[in-house]
C-alpha cells in the first residue's frame, strides 16, 4: 500500500524530469545576447506546466499547453536561426512539456524517457564524433539493413506453420536470421572497440559468428601466404569454433529452451575444449610481434544470412519429411547431411521439431551432434585445402578434441 498520493508522485517525477533536462540545457545555453532563451528554470516550468495541464484538464488542456510551447519554440528558433540553425533545444522543450503530462498518468515511463532524453542531450559531442568520424559507410549500410530486417520484414511475416508437413514458420526462420546478423554484428563491434592489437585470434573469434568454416579457410590462406603468422592464424581458426558453440547455444535457446537443456553438457564441454586449445595458441601468438590484421569489412554478411535462411527452410522440410517417413532415424540422417553445410541450421531445425511436438528434447542430442560431426569434417577439409599440411596439423587436433568432448558429454549425461 502506498502512503504517497499518486498525484504527488506524478508532480515529483515531472519536477525531476524538468530539472534533469534543464541542467544539461543550462550548461549549453551560452552567454550574452546570443544565448538560448531556455535553460534550467524554463525546462522545469515547462515540465510542471505539462503535469498541471494533465492533472486539471486531461489530454485536451495538455495539447493546448504543448501547442503553446511549440509556438514559443518556433519564435525562439526564428530569433536564433542565423546564429544556431539547430532545433535541439526547441524540440527538447516541447518534449519536456509532454513528459511532464505523461508523468501524471505513467510516472515510471516518464522518468525513464526523461533519463533517455537527458543522456542523448549530454552525449552530443560523442554521438556527433561517432557518426561523422567512426561510423563508416559500409557500417551505416549494415545498420540500415539490420533495421529493415528487424523492424520492417519481421513484423510482416506470418507466424503460423505453412508448406508441406506444416514444417515452415516464416517468422521463426527470419527471427533466427536476425539473430545471426545480430550476433555477427556484436562480434564485429568487439573487434572495432578493442582494435587490432590482439590480431588474428580476436578476429577469428569474431568472424566465427558469421561462419567458422569460412574463417578457418581464411585463416589458412593467411597462414599459407604469411608463414610468420601461422600461430595467430591457428589461434583464430580454433577460436572461431568457440563462436560456433556459443552461437549454437544462443540459437537453440531462442528456438526451444528444453532442447538447450538437453544439450548443455556436450556443448559446454566442446566449448571448453576449444577455449583451452585456442587459448594456448593465443598465448603463444601474443608473444609474436608485427600482427598485421586490421578490423575491416562488414558487420555481417547479408548473403550468409540469406543462405542460412534457405538452408534452414530446406532442412526443416527434409527433416519433417524424414521424420514422417522413417521416424527418429530420419531426423538423424537429415541433420547429418545438413551439417556438412552448416551446424546451426540443422540444430535449429531439430529444435523446431521439438517446438512443434514432433520429437522430445532428449531425442535431439544425437541429430545435433551428428550435424556437429559432419560440420567438423567440412572444417578439416577447409584446413587442409586452404592452409596446407602445417596449418592442418595444428588445427585438426583442436577440432577433433572439440568433437570428442561433445560426444563425451553424451556419455556423461
PDB file of N, CA and C in Angstrom, residues 141-231:
ATOM      1  N   UNK A 141      25.366   1.206 -43.852  1.00  0.00           N
ATOM      2  CA  UNK A 141      24.528   0.371 -44.712  1.00  0.00           C
ATOM      3  C   UNK A 141      24.098  -0.889 -43.972  1.00  0.00           C
ATOM      4  N   UNK A 142      25.029  -1.518 -43.238  1.00  0.00           N
ATOM      5  CA  UNK A 142      24.683  -2.717 -42.477  1.00  0.00           C
ATOM      6  C   UNK A 142      23.650  -2.413 -41.410  1.00  0.00           C
ATOM      7  N   UNK A 143      23.783  -1.258 -40.760  1.00  0.00           N
ATOM      8  CA  UNK A 143      22.814  -0.867 -39.736  1.00  0.00           C
ATOM      9  C   UNK A 143      21.428  -0.704 -40.335  1.00  0.00           C
ATOM     10  N   UNK A 144      21.341  -0.089 -41.508  1.00  0.00           N
ATOM     11  CA  UNK A 144      20.041   0.099 -42.163  1.00  0.00           C
ATOM     12  C   UNK A 144      19.445  -1.239 -42.599  1.00  0.00           C
ATOM     13  N   UNK A 145      20.307  -2.132 -43.095  1.00  0.00           N
ATOM     14  CA  UNK A 145      19.826  -3.465 -43.486  1.00  0.00           C
ATOM     15  C   UNK A 145      19.278  -4.205 -42.277  1.00  0.00           C
ATOM     16  N   UNK A 146      20.015  -4.147 -41.169  1.00  0.00           N
ATOM     17  CA  UNK A 146      19.564  -4.830 -39.958  1.00  0.00           C
ATOM     18  C   UNK A 146      18.255  -4.226 -39.451  1.00  0.00           C
ATOM     19  N   UNK A 147      18.142  -2.894 -39.495  1.00  0.00           N
ATOM     20  CA  UNK A 147      16.911  -2.249 -39.059  1.00  0.00           C
ATOM     21  C   UNK A 147      15.735  -2.655 -39.937  1.00  0.00           C
ATOM     22  N   UNK A 148      15.955  -2.728 -41.247  1.00  0.00           N
ATOM     23  CA  UNK A 148      14.883  -3.139 -42.151  1.00  0.00           C
ATOM     24  C   UNK A 148      14.476  -4.586 -41.900  1.00  0.00           C
ATOM     25  N   UNK A 149      15.479  -5.456 -41.698  1.00  0.00           N
ATOM     26  CA  UNK A 149      15.184  -6.873 -41.451  1.00  0.00           C
ATOM     27  C   UNK A 149      14.415  -7.062 -40.149  1.00  0.00           C
ATOM     28  N   UNK A 150      14.719  -6.228 -39.144  1.00  0.00           N
ATOM     29  CA  UNK A 150      14.111  -6.391 -37.826  1.00  0.00           C
ATOM     30  C   UNK A 150      12.780  -5.671 -37.699  1.00  0.00           C
ATOM     31  N   UNK A 151      12.701  -4.442 -38.189  1.00  0.00           N
ATOM     32  CA  UNK A 151      11.530  -3.594 -37.942  1.00  0.00           C
ATOM     33  C   UNK A 151      10.533  -3.568 -39.091  1.00  0.00           C
ATOM     34  N   UNK A 152      10.964  -4.004 -40.284  1.00  0.00           N
ATOM     35  CA  UNK A 152      10.065  -3.973 -41.441  1.00  0.00           C
ATOM     36  C   UNK A 152       9.663  -5.382 -41.861  1.00  0.00           C
ATOM     37  N   UNK A 153      10.665  -6.209 -42.164  1.00  0.00           N
ATOM     38  CA  UNK A 153      10.370  -7.548 -42.691  1.00  0.00           C
ATOM     39  C   UNK A 153       9.772  -8.454 -41.627  1.00  0.00           C
ATOM     40  N   UNK A 154      10.396  -8.513 -40.445  1.00  0.00           N
ATOM     41  CA  UNK A 154       9.957  -9.455 -39.411  1.00  0.00           C
ATOM     42  C   UNK A 154       8.489  -9.288 -39.014  1.00  0.00           C
ATOM     43  N   UNK A 155       7.999  -8.072 -38.738  1.00  0.00           N
ATOM     44  CA  UNK A 155       6.585  -7.953 -38.349  1.00  0.00           C
ATOM     45  C   UNK A 155       5.600  -8.332 -39.453  1.00  0.00           C
ATOM     46  N   UNK A 156       6.033  -8.278 -40.719  1.00  0.00           N
ATOM     47  CA  UNK A 156       5.122  -8.572 -41.821  1.00  0.00           C
ATOM     48  C   UNK A 156       4.968 -10.062 -42.097  1.00  0.00           C
ATOM     49  N   UNK A 157       5.882 -10.879 -41.589  1.00  0.00           N
ATOM     50  CA  UNK A 157       5.851 -12.307 -41.889  1.00  0.00           C
ATOM     51  C   UNK A 157       4.801 -13.011 -41.034  1.00  0.00           C
ATOM     52  N   UNK A 158       4.083 -13.974 -41.593  1.00  0.00           N
ATOM     53  CA  UNK A 158       3.057 -14.700 -40.826  1.00  0.00           C
ATOM     54  C   UNK A 158       3.680 -15.604 -39.775  1.00  0.00           C
ATOM     55  N   UNK A 159       3.039 -15.671 -38.623  1.00  0.00           N
ATOM     56  CA  UNK A 159       3.524 -16.504 -37.526  1.00  0.00           C
ATOM     57  C   UNK A 159       2.659 -17.752 -37.412  1.00  0.00           C
ATOM     58  N   UNK A 160       2.740 -18.601 -38.440  1.00  0.00           N
ATOM     59  CA  UNK A 160       1.968 -19.839 -38.441  1.00  0.00           C
ATOM     60  C   UNK A 160       2.643 -20.844 -39.373  1.00  0.00           C
ATOM     61  N   UNK A 161       2.452 -22.143 -39.117  1.00  0.00           N
ATOM     62  CA  UNK A 161       3.076 -23.171 -39.958  1.00  0.00           C
ATOM     63  C   UNK A 161       2.482 -23.150 -41.373  1.00  0.00           C
ATOM     64  N   UNK A 162       3.362 -23.283 -42.368  1.00  0.00           N
ATOM     65  CA  UNK A 162       2.927 -23.356 -43.756  1.00  0.00           C
ATOM     66  C   UNK A 162       3.750 -24.416 -44.470  1.00  0.00           C
ATOM     67  N   UNK A 163       3.371 -24.713 -45.707  1.00  0.00           N
ATOM     68  CA  UNK A 163       4.157 -25.617 -46.528  1.00  0.00           C
ATOM     69  C   UNK A 163       3.877 -27.082 -46.231  1.00  0.00           C
ATOM     70  N   UNK A 164       4.555 -27.968 -46.957  1.00  0.00           N
ATOM     71  CA  UNK A 164       4.380 -29.412 -46.733  1.00  0.00           C
ATOM     72  C   UNK A 164       4.706 -29.791 -45.295  1.00  0.00           C
ATOM     73  N   UNK A 165       3.878 -30.640 -44.720  1.00  0.00           N
ATOM     74  CA  UNK A 165       4.025 -31.127 -43.348  1.00  0.00           C
ATOM     75  C   UNK A 165       3.896 -30.002 -42.304  1.00  0.00           C
ATOM     76  N   UNK A 166       3.518 -28.805 -42.746  1.00  0.00           N
ATOM     77  CA  UNK A 166       3.468 -27.674 -41.823  1.00  0.00           C
ATOM     78  C   UNK A 166       4.798 -27.410 -41.171  1.00  0.00           C
ATOM     79  N   UNK A 167       5.873 -27.602 -41.927  1.00  0.00           N
ATOM     80  CA  UNK A 167       7.226 -27.562 -41.355  1.00  0.00           C
ATOM     81  C   UNK A 167       7.812 -26.163 -41.295  1.00  0.00           C
ATOM     82  N   UNK A 168       7.254 -25.205 -42.031  1.00  0.00           N
ATOM     83  CA  UNK A 168       7.872 -23.891 -42.117  1.00  0.00           C
ATOM     84  C   UNK A 168       7.056 -22.844 -41.364  1.00  0.00           C
ATOM     85  N   UNK A 169       7.749 -22.057 -40.565  1.00  0.00           N
ATOM     86  CA  UNK A 169       7.179 -20.875 -39.944  1.00  0.00           C
ATOM     87  C   UNK A 169       8.086 -19.712 -40.338  1.00  0.00           C
ATOM     88  N   UNK A 170       7.591 -18.874 -41.252  1.00  0.00           N
ATOM     89  CA  UNK A 170       8.454 -17.834 -41.819  1.00  0.00           C
ATOM     90  C   UNK A 170       8.978 -16.873 -40.765  1.00  0.00           C
ATOM     91  N   UNK A 171       8.152 -16.554 -39.777  1.00  0.00           N
ATOM     92  CA  UNK A 171       8.628 -15.628 -38.758  1.00  0.00           C
ATOM     93  C   UNK A 171       9.739 -16.263 -37.916  1.00  0.00           C
ATOM     94  N   UNK A 172       9.605 -17.546 -37.616  1.00  0.00           N
ATOM     95  CA  UNK A 172      10.648 -18.244 -36.863  1.00  0.00           C
ATOM     96  C   UNK A 172      11.950 -18.284 -37.648  1.00  0.00           C
ATOM     97  N   UNK A 173      11.843 -18.596 -38.943  1.00  0.00           N
ATOM     98  CA  UNK A 173      13.039 -18.647 -39.782  1.00  0.00           C
ATOM     99  C   UNK A 173      13.718 -17.290 -39.831  1.00  0.00           C
ATOM    100  N   UNK A 174      12.939 -16.242 -40.024  1.00  0.00           N
ATOM    101  CA  UNK A 174      13.536 -14.910 -40.143  1.00  0.00           C
ATOM    102  C   UNK A 174      14.062 -14.417 -38.797  1.00  0.00           C
ATOM    103  N   UNK A 175      13.424 -14.801 -37.700  1.00  0.00           N
ATOM    104  CA  UNK A 175      13.941 -14.433 -36.379  1.00  0.00           C
ATOM    105  C   UNK A 175      15.341 -14.992 -36.172  1.00  0.00           C
ATOM    106  N   UNK A 176      15.557 -16.216 -36.603  1.00  0.00           N
ATOM    107  CA  UNK A 176      16.882 -16.816 -36.470  1.00  0.00           C
ATOM    108  C   UNK A 176      17.883 -16.077 -37.352  1.00  0.00           C
ATOM    109  N   UNK A 177      17.445 -15.659 -38.546  1.00  0.00           N
ATOM    110  CA  UNK A 177      18.334 -14.897 -39.432  1.00  0.00           C
ATOM    111  C   UNK A 177      18.724 -13.568 -38.776  1.00  0.00           C
ATOM    112  N   UNK A 178      17.747 -12.898 -38.152  1.00  0.00           N
ATOM    113  CA  UNK A 178      18.041 -11.644 -37.460  1.00  0.00           C
ATOM    114  C   UNK A 178      19.028 -11.883 -36.322  1.00  0.00           C
ATOM    115  N   UNK A 179      18.861 -12.987 -35.604  1.00  0.00           N
ATOM    116  CA  UNK A 179      19.787 -13.311 -34.523  1.00  0.00           C
ATOM    117  C   UNK A 179      21.189 -13.558 -35.060  1.00  0.00           C
ATOM    118  N   UNK A 180      21.283 -14.242 -36.199  1.00  0.00           N
ATOM    119  CA  UNK A 180      22.596 -14.488 -36.802  1.00  0.00           C
ATOM    120  C   UNK A 180      23.278 -13.164 -37.130  1.00  0.00           C
ATOM    121  N   UNK A 181      22.535 -12.242 -37.730  1.00  0.00           N
ATOM    122  CA  UNK A 181      23.113 -10.940 -38.064  1.00  0.00           C
ATOM    123  C   UNK A 181      23.496 -10.172 -36.805  1.00  0.00           C
ATOM    124  N   UNK A 182      22.651 -10.247 -35.771  1.00  0.00           N
ATOM    125  CA  UNK A 182      22.922  -9.503 -34.550  1.00  0.00           C
ATOM    126  C   UNK A 182      24.174 -10.016 -33.842  1.00  0.00           C
ATOM    127  N   UNK A 183      24.282 -11.333 -33.725  1.00  0.00           N
ATOM    128  CA  UNK A 183      25.448 -11.911 -33.060  1.00  0.00           C
ATOM    129  C   UNK A 183      26.712 -11.627 -33.862  1.00  0.00           C
ATOM    130  N   UNK A 184      26.621 -11.709 -35.178  1.00  0.00           N
ATOM    131  CA  UNK A 184      27.778 -11.403 -36.022  1.00  0.00           C
ATOM    132  C   UNK A 184      28.189  -9.942 -35.867  1.00  0.00           C
ATOM    133  N   UNK A 185      27.197  -9.047 -35.810  1.00  0.00           N
ATOM    134  CA  UNK A 185      27.499  -7.626 -35.645  1.00  0.00           C
ATOM    135  C   UNK A 185      28.149  -7.346 -34.296  1.00  0.00           C
ATOM    136  N   UNK A 186      27.708  -8.057 -33.256  1.00  0.00           N
ATOM    137  CA  UNK A 186      28.330  -7.879 -31.949  1.00  0.00           C
ATOM    138  C   UNK A 186      29.795  -8.292 -31.974  1.00  0.00           C
ATOM    139  N   UNK A 187      30.081  -9.381 -32.667  1.00  0.00           N
ATOM    140  CA  UNK A 187      31.476  -9.784 -32.807  1.00  0.00           C
ATOM    141  C   UNK A 187      32.292  -8.748 -33.549  1.00  0.00           C
ATOM    142  N   UNK A 188      31.719  -8.160 -34.575  1.00  0.00           N
ATOM    143  CA  UNK A 188      32.411  -7.126 -35.348  1.00  0.00           C
ATOM    144  C   UNK A 188      32.665  -5.887 -34.496  1.00  0.00           C
ATOM    145  N   UNK A 189      31.666  -5.500 -33.705  1.00  0.00           N
ATOM    146  CA  UNK A 189      31.822  -4.335 -32.839  1.00  0.00           C
ATOM    147  C   UNK A 189      32.931  -4.573 -31.823  1.00  0.00           C
ATOM    148  N   UNK A 190      33.027  -5.807 -31.327  1.00  0.00           N
ATOM    149  CA  UNK A 190      34.089  -6.126 -30.377  1.00  0.00           C
ATOM    150  C   UNK A 190      35.461  -5.888 -30.983  1.00  0.00           C
ATOM    151  N   UNK A 191      35.625  -6.258 -32.249  1.00  0.00           N
ATOM    152  CA  UNK A 191      36.900  -6.022 -32.924  1.00  0.00           C
ATOM    153  C   UNK A 191      37.154  -4.525 -33.075  1.00  0.00           C
ATOM    154  N   UNK A 192      36.123  -3.754 -33.434  1.00  0.00           N
ATOM    155  CA  UNK A 192      36.293  -2.315 -33.607  1.00  0.00           C
ATOM    156  C   UNK A 192      36.658  -1.637 -32.287  1.00  0.00           C
ATOM    157  N   UNK A 193      36.034  -2.081 -31.183  1.00  0.00           N
ATOM    158  CA  UNK A 193      36.267  -1.442 -29.893  1.00  0.00           C
ATOM    159  C   UNK A 193      37.658  -1.763 -29.365  1.00  0.00           C
ATOM    160  N   UNK A 194      38.039  -3.033 -29.413  1.00  0.00           N
ATOM    161  CA  UNK A 194      39.333  -3.450 -28.872  1.00  0.00           C
ATOM    162  C   UNK A 194      40.467  -3.030 -29.785  1.00  0.00           C
ATOM    163  N   UNK A 195      40.211  -3.013 -31.102  1.00  0.00           N
ATOM    164  CA  UNK A 195      41.258  -2.647 -32.049  1.00  0.00           C
ATOM    165  C   UNK A 195      42.060  -3.859 -32.490  1.00  0.00           C
ATOM    166  N   UNK A 196      43.017  -3.639 -33.391  1.00  0.00           N
ATOM    167  CA  UNK A 196      43.774  -4.754 -33.974  1.00  0.00           C
ATOM    168  C   UNK A 196      44.924  -5.267 -33.113  1.00  0.00           C
ATOM    169  N   UNK A 197      45.034  -4.778 -31.882  1.00  0.00           N
ATOM    170  CA  UNK A 197      46.182  -5.144 -31.058  1.00  0.00           C
ATOM    171  C   UNK A 197      46.298  -6.647 -30.856  1.00  0.00           C
ATOM    172  N   UNK A 198      45.164  -7.302 -30.678  1.00  0.00           N
ATOM    173  CA  UNK A 198      45.198  -8.734 -30.425  1.00  0.00           C
ATOM    174  C   UNK A 198      45.132  -9.556 -31.706  1.00  0.00           C
ATOM    175  N   UNK A 199      45.115  -8.888 -32.847  1.00  0.00           N
ATOM    176  CA  UNK A 199      45.337  -9.539 -34.122  1.00  0.00           C
ATOM    177  C   UNK A 199      44.360 -10.617 -34.508  1.00  0.00           C
ATOM    178  N   UNK A 200      44.907 -11.635 -35.145  1.00  0.00           N
ATOM    179  CA  UNK A 200      44.106 -12.694 -35.746  1.00  0.00           C
ATOM    180  C   UNK A 200      43.286 -13.512 -34.749  1.00  0.00           C
ATOM    181  N   UNK A 201      43.765 -13.789 -33.523  1.00  0.00           N
ATOM    182  CA  UNK A 201      42.912 -14.575 -32.614  1.00  0.00           C
ATOM    183  C   UNK A 201      41.553 -13.936 -32.357  1.00  0.00           C
ATOM    184  N   UNK A 202      41.543 -12.640 -32.042  1.00  0.00           N
ATOM    185  CA  UNK A 202      40.271 -11.961 -31.796  1.00  0.00           C
ATOM    186  C   UNK A 202      39.439 -11.872 -33.068  1.00  0.00           C
ATOM    187  N   UNK A 203      40.098 -11.630 -34.204  1.00  0.00           N
ATOM    188  CA  UNK A 203      39.371 -11.571 -35.471  1.00  0.00           C
ATOM    189  C   UNK A 203      38.732 -12.912 -35.794  1.00  0.00           C
ATOM    190  N   UNK A 204      39.450 -14.001 -35.518  1.00  0.00           N
ATOM    191  CA  UNK A 204      38.891 -15.330 -35.766  1.00  0.00           C
ATOM    192  C   UNK A 204      37.688 -15.600 -34.891  1.00  0.00           C
ATOM    193  N   UNK A 205      37.789 -15.198 -33.615  1.00  0.00           N
ATOM    194  CA  UNK A 205      36.662 -15.393 -32.704  1.00  0.00           C
ATOM    195  C   UNK A 205      35.437 -14.633 -33.180  1.00  0.00           C
ATOM    196  N   UNK A 206      35.627 -13.378 -33.589  1.00  0.00           N
ATOM    197  CA  UNK A 206      34.505 -12.561 -34.055  1.00  0.00           C
ATOM    198  C   UNK A 206      33.944 -13.088 -35.373  1.00  0.00           C
ATOM    199  N   UNK A 207      34.839 -13.448 -36.307  1.00  0.00           N
ATOM    200  CA  UNK A 207      34.391 -13.929 -37.615  1.00  0.00           C
ATOM    201  C   UNK A 207      33.695 -15.275 -37.515  1.00  0.00           C
ATOM    202  N   UNK A 208      34.004 -16.033 -36.465  1.00  0.00           N
ATOM    203  CA  UNK A 208      33.350 -17.332 -36.303  1.00  0.00           C
ATOM    204  C   UNK A 208      31.861 -17.228 -36.130  1.00  0.00           C
ATOM    205  N   UNK A 209      31.379 -16.054 -35.692  1.00  0.00           N
ATOM    206  CA  UNK A 209      29.932 -15.875 -35.556  1.00  0.00           C
ATOM    207  C   UNK A 209      29.251 -15.807 -36.919  1.00  0.00           C
ATOM    208  N   UNK A 210      30.012 -15.467 -37.955  1.00  0.00           N
ATOM    209  CA  UNK A 210      29.456 -15.464 -39.305  1.00  0.00           C
ATOM    210  C   UNK A 210      29.554 -16.862 -39.908  1.00  0.00           C
ATOM    211  N   UNK A 211      30.761 -17.419 -39.923  1.00  0.00           N
ATOM    212  CA  UNK A 211      30.971 -18.758 -40.450  1.00  0.00           C
ATOM    213  C   UNK A 211      32.315 -19.266 -39.977  1.00  0.00           C
ATOM    214  N   UNK A 212      32.304 -20.291 -39.142  1.00  0.00           N
ATOM    215  CA  UNK A 212      33.554 -20.862 -38.650  1.00  0.00           C
ATOM    216  C   UNK A 212      34.313 -21.551 -39.777  1.00  0.00           C
ATOM    217  N   UNK A 213      33.605 -22.241 -40.653  1.00  0.00           N
ATOM    218  CA  UNK A 213      34.271 -22.919 -41.770  1.00  0.00           C
ATOM    219  C   UNK A 213      34.972 -21.915 -42.675  1.00  0.00           C
ATOM    220  N   UNK A 214      34.273 -20.827 -43.002  1.00  0.00           N
ATOM    221  CA  UNK A 214      34.883 -19.796 -43.838  1.00  0.00           C
ATOM    222  C   UNK A 214      36.056 -19.135 -43.125  1.00  0.00           C
ATOM    223  N   UNK A 215      35.941 -18.963 -41.800  1.00  0.00           N
ATOM    224  CA  UNK A 215      37.026 -18.364 -41.039  1.00  0.00           C
ATOM    225  C   UNK A 215      38.261 -19.249 -41.064  1.00  0.00           C
ATOM    226  N   UNK A 216      38.072 -20.553 -40.907  1.00  0.00           N
ATOM    227  CA  UNK A 216      39.209 -21.480 -40.969  1.00  0.00           C
ATOM    228  C   UNK A 216      39.869 -21.417 -42.331  1.00  0.00           C
ATOM    229  N   UNK A 217      39.053 -21.331 -43.380  1.00  0.00           N
ATOM    230  CA  UNK A 217      39.622 -21.209 -44.715  1.00  0.00           C
ATOM    231  C   UNK A 217      40.412 -19.922 -44.882  1.00  0.00           C
ATOM    232  N   UNK A 218      39.866 -18.804 -44.368  1.00  0.00           N
ATOM    233  CA  UNK A 218      40.555 -17.517 -44.484  1.00  0.00           C
ATOM    234  C   UNK A 218      41.840 -17.506 -43.672  1.00  0.00           C
ATOM    235  N   UNK A 219      41.793 -18.058 -42.467  1.00  0.00           N
ATOM    236  CA  UNK A 219      42.997 -18.118 -41.635  1.00  0.00           C
ATOM    237  C   UNK A 219      44.047 -19.021 -42.271  1.00  0.00           C
ATOM    238  N   UNK A 220      43.604 -20.106 -42.879  1.00  0.00           N
ATOM    239  CA  UNK A 220      44.540 -20.987 -43.563  1.00  0.00           C
ATOM    240  C   UNK A 220      45.223 -20.299 -44.729  1.00  0.00           C
ATOM    241  N   UNK A 221      44.448 -19.533 -45.491  1.00  0.00           N
ATOM    242  CA  UNK A 221      45.037 -18.783 -46.604  1.00  0.00           C
ATOM    243  C   UNK A 221      46.053 -17.770 -46.107  1.00  0.00           C
ATOM    244  N   UNK A 222      45.727 -17.061 -45.002  1.00  0.00           N
ATOM    245  CA  UNK A 222      46.661 -16.090 -44.433  1.00  0.00           C
ATOM    246  C   UNK A 222      47.948 -16.789 -43.982  1.00  0.00           C
ATOM    247  N   UNK A 223      47.813 -17.925 -43.295  1.00  0.00           N
ATOM    248  CA  UNK A 223      48.990 -18.646 -42.809  1.00  0.00           C
ATOM    249  C   UNK A 223      49.835 -19.188 -43.956  1.00  0.00           C
ATOM    250  N   UNK A 224      49.172 -19.572 -45.036  1.00  0.00           N
ATOM    251  CA  UNK A 224      49.908 -20.125 -46.174  1.00  0.00           C
ATOM    252  C   UNK A 224      50.731 -19.059 -46.872  1.00  0.00           C
ATOM    253  N   UNK A 225      50.180 -17.840 -46.969  1.00  0.00           N
ATOM    254  CA  UNK A 225      50.884 -16.761 -47.654  1.00  0.00           C
ATOM    255  C   UNK A 225      51.854 -16.023 -46.727  1.00  0.00           C
ATOM    256  N   UNK A 226      51.581 -16.050 -45.413  1.00  0.00           N
ATOM    257  CA  UNK A 226      52.460 -15.396 -44.446  1.00  0.00           C
ATOM    258  C   UNK A 226      52.777 -16.382 -43.327  1.00  0.00           C
ATOM    259  N   UNK A 227      53.737 -17.254 -43.533  1.00  0.00           N
ATOM    260  CA  UNK A 227      54.041 -18.307 -42.551  1.00  0.00           C
ATOM    261  C   UNK A 227      54.376 -17.768 -41.164  1.00  0.00           C
ATOM    262  N   UNK A 228      54.893 -16.538 -41.089  1.00  0.00           N
ATOM    263  CA  UNK A 228      55.229 -15.981 -39.778  1.00  0.00           C
ATOM    264  C   UNK A 228      53.987 -15.749 -38.914  1.00  0.00           C
ATOM    265  N   UNK A 229      52.809 -15.755 -39.534  1.00  0.00           N
ATOM    266  CA  UNK A 229      51.552 -15.590 -38.795  1.00  0.00           C
ATOM    267  C   UNK A 229      50.849 -16.920 -38.555  1.00  0.00           C
ATOM    268  N   UNK A 230      51.575 -18.010 -38.643  1.00  0.00           N
ATOM    269  CA  UNK A 230      50.978 -19.334 -38.505  1.00  0.00           C
ATOM    270  C   UNK A 230      50.267 -19.486 -37.159  1.00  0.00           C
ATOM    271  N   UNK A 231      50.948 -19.160 -36.066  1.00  0.00           N
ATOM    272  CA  UNK A 231      50.376 -19.392 -34.729  1.00  0.00           C
ATOM    273  C   UNK A 231      49.152 -18.524 -34.471  1.00  0.00           C
TER     274      UNK A 231
END
